[in-house]
mmCIF file with all atom_site columns, C-alpha atoms in Angstrom:
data_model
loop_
_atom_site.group_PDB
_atom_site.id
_atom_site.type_symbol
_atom_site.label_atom_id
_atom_site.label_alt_id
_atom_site.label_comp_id
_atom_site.label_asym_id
_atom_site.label_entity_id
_atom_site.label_seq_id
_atom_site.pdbx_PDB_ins_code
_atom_site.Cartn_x
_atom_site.Cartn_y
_atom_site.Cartn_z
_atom_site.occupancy
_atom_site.B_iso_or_equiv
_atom_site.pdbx_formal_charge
_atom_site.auth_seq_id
_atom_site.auth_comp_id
_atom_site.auth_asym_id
_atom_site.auth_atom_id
_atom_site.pdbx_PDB_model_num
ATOM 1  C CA . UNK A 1 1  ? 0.000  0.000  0.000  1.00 74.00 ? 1  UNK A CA 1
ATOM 2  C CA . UNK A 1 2  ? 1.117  3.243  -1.020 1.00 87.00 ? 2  UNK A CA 1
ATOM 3  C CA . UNK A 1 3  ? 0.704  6.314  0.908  1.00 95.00 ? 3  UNK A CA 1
ATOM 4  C CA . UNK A 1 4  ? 0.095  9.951  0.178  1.00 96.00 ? 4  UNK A CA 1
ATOM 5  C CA . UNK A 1 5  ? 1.589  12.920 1.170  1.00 97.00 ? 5  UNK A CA 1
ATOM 6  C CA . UNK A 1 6  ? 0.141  16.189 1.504  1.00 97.00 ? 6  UNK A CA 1
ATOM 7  C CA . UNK A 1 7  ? 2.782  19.105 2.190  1.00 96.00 ? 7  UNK A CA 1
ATOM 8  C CA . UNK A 1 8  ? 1.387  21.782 4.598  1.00 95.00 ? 8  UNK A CA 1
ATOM 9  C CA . UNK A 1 9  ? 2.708  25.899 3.759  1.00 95.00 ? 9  UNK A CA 1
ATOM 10 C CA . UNK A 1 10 ? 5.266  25.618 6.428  1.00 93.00 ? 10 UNK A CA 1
ATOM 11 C CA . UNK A 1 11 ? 6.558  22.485 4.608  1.00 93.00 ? 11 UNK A CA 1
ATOM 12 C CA . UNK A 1 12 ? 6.682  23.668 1.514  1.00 93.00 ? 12 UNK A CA 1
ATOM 13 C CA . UNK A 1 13 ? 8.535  26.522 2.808  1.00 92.00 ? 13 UNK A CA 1
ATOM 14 C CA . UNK A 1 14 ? 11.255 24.594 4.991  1.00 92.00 ? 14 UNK A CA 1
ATOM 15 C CA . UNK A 1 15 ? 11.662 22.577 2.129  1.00 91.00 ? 15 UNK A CA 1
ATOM 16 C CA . UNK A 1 16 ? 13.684 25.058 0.690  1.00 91.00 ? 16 UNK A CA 1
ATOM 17 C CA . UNK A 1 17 ? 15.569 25.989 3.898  1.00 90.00 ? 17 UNK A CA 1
ATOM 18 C CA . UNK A 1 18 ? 16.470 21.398 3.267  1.00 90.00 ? 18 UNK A CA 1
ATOM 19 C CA . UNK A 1 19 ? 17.942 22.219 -0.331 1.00 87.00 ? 19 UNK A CA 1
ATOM 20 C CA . UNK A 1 20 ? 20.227 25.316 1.065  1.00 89.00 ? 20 UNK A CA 1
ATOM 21 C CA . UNK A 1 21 ? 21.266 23.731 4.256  1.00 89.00 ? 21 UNK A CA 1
ATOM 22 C CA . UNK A 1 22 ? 22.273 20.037 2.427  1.00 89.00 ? 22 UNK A CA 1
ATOM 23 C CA . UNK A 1 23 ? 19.772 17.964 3.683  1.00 91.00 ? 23 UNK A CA 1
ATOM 24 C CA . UNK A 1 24 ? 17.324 17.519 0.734  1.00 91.00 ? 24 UNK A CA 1
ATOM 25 C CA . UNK A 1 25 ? 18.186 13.523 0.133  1.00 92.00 ? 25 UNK A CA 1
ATOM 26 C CA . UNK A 1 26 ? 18.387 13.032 4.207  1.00 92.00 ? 26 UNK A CA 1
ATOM 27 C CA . UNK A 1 27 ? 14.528 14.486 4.140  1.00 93.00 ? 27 UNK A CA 1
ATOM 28 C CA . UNK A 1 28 ? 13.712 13.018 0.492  1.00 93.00 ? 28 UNK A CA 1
ATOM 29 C CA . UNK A 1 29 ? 14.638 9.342  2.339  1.00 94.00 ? 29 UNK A CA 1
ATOM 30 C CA . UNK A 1 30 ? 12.292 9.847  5.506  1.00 94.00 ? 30 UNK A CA 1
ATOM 31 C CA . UNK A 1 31 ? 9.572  10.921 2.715  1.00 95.00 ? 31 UNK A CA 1
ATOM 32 C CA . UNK A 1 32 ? 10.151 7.483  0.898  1.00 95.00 ? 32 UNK A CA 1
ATOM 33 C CA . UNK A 1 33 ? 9.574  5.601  4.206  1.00 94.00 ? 33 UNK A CA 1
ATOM 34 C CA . UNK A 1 34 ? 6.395  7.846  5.208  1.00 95.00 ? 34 UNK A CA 1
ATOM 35 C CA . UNK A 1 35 ? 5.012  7.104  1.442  1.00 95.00 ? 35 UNK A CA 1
ATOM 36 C CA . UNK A 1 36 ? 5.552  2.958  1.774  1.00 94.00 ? 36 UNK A CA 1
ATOM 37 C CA . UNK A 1 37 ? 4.510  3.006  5.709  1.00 93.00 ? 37 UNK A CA 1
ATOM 38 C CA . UNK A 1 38 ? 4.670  5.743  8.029  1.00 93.00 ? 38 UNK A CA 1
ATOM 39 C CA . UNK A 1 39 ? 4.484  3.001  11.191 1.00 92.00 ? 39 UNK A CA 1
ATOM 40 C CA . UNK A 1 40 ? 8.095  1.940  9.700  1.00 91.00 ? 40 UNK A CA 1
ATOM 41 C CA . UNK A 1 41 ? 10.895 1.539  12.840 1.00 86.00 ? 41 UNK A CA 1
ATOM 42 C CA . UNK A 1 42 ? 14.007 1.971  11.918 1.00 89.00 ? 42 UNK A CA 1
ATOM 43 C CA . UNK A 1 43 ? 14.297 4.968  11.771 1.00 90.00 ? 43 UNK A CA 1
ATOM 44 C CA . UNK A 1 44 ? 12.349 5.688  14.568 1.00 92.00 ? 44 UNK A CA 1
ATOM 45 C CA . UNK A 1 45 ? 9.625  8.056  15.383 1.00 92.00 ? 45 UNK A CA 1
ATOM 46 C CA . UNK A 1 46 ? 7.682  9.206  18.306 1.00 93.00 ? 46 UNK A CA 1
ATOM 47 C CA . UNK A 1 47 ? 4.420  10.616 18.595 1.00 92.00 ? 47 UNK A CA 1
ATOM 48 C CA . UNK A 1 48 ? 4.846  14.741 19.957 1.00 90.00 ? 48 UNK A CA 1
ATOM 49 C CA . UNK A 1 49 ? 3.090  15.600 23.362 1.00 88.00 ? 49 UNK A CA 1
ATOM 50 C CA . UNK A 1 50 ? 0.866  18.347 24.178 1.00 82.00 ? 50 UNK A CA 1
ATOM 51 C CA . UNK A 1 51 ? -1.417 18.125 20.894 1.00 77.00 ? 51 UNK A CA 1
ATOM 52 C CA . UNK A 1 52 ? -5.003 17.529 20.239 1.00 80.00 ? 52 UNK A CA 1
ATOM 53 C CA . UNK A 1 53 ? -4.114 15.466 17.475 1.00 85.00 ? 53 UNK A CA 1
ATOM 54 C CA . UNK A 1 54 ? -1.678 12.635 17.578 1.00 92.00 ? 54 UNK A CA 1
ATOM 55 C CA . UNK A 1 55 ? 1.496  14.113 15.873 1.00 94.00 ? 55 UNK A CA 1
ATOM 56 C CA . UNK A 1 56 ? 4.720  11.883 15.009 1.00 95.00 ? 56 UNK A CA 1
ATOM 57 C CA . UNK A 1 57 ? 8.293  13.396 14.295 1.00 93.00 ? 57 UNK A CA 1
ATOM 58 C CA . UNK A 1 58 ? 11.348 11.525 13.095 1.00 94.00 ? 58 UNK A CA 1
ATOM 59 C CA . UNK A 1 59 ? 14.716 13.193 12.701 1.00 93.00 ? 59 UNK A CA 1
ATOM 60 C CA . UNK A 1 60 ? 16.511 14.589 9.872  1.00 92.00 ? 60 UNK A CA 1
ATOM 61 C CA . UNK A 1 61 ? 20.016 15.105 11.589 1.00 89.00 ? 61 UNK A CA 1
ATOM 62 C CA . UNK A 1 62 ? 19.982 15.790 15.784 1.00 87.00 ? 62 UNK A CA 1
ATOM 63 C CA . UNK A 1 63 ? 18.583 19.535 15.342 1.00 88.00 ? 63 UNK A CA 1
ATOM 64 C CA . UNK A 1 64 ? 16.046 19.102 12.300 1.00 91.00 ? 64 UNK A CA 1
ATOM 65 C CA . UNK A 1 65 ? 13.060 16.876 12.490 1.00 92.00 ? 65 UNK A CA 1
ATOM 66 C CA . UNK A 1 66 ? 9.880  15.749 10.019 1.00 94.00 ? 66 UNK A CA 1
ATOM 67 C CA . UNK A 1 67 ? 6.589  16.628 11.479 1.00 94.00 ? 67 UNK A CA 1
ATOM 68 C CA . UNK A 1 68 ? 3.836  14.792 10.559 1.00 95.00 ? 68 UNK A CA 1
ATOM 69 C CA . UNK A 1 69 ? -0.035 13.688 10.678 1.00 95.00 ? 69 UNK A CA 1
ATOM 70 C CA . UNK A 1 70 ? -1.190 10.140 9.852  1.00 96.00 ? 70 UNK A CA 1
ATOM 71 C CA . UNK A 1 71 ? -4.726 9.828  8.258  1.00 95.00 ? 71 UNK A CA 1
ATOM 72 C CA . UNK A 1 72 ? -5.258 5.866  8.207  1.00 93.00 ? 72 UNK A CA 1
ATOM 73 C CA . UNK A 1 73 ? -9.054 6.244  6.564  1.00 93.00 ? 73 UNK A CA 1
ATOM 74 C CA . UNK A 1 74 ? -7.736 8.058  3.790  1.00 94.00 ? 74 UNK A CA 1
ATOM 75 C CA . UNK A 1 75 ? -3.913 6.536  3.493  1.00 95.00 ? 75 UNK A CA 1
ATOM 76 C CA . UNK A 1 76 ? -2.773 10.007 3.622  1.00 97.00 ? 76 UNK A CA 1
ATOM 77 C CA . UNK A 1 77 ? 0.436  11.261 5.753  1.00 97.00 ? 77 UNK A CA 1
ATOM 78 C CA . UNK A 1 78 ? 0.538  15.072 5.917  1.00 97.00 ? 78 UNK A CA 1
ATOM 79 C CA . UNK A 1 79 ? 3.861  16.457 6.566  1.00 96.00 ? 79 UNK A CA 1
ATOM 80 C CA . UNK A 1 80 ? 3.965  19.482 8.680  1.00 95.00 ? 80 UNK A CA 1
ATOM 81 C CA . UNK A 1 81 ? 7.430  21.029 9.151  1.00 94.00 ? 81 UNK A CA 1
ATOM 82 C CA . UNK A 1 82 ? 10.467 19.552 8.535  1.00 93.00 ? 82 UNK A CA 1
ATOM 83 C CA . UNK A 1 83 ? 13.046 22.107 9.424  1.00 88.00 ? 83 UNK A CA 1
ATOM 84 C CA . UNK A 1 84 ? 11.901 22.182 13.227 1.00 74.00 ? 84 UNK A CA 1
ATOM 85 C CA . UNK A 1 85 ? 9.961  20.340 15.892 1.00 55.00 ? 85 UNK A CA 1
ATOM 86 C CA . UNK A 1 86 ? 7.217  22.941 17.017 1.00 54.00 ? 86 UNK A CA 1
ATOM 87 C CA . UNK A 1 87 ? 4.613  23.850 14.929 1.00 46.00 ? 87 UNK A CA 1
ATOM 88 C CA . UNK A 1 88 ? 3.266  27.666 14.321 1.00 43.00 ? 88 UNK A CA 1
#
């Protein structure tokens, strides 16, 4: 089963801070995982505290992390930030 993933603003916008900073294919490999199955472990992910929502991060390198959402009834993963850990 394939997943899909839906880029919030933020995203799309720390994307580009991924492509200056060197860690586009770091990020591109964590998006591969999330698209095939985003319960994958390794690499490992915990689900963020303090939300309404449950909310799972992984890390890019140990100051960057991939946000994300998990939408099982629609097989959609929507990706939040991945430059930080807090969200807006």
């Amino acid at each position: 089963m394939t997943w899909r993933l839906k880029y919030s603003r933020q995203a799309q916008k720390d994307s580009l801070k991924l492509a200056s900073s060197g860690l586009k294919d770091r990020a591109k490999k964590l998006l591969s995982v999330l698209a095939e199955n985003p319960w994958q472990s390794p690499p490992s992910f915990e689900q963020l505290k303090g939300t309404s929502t449950p909310v799972y991060s992984r890390r890019i390198n140990i100051q960057h992390r991939l946000v994300y959402q998990v939408f099982e009834d629609e097989c959609v993963v929507k990706i939040l930030r991945m430059w930080t850990q807090y969200r807006d």
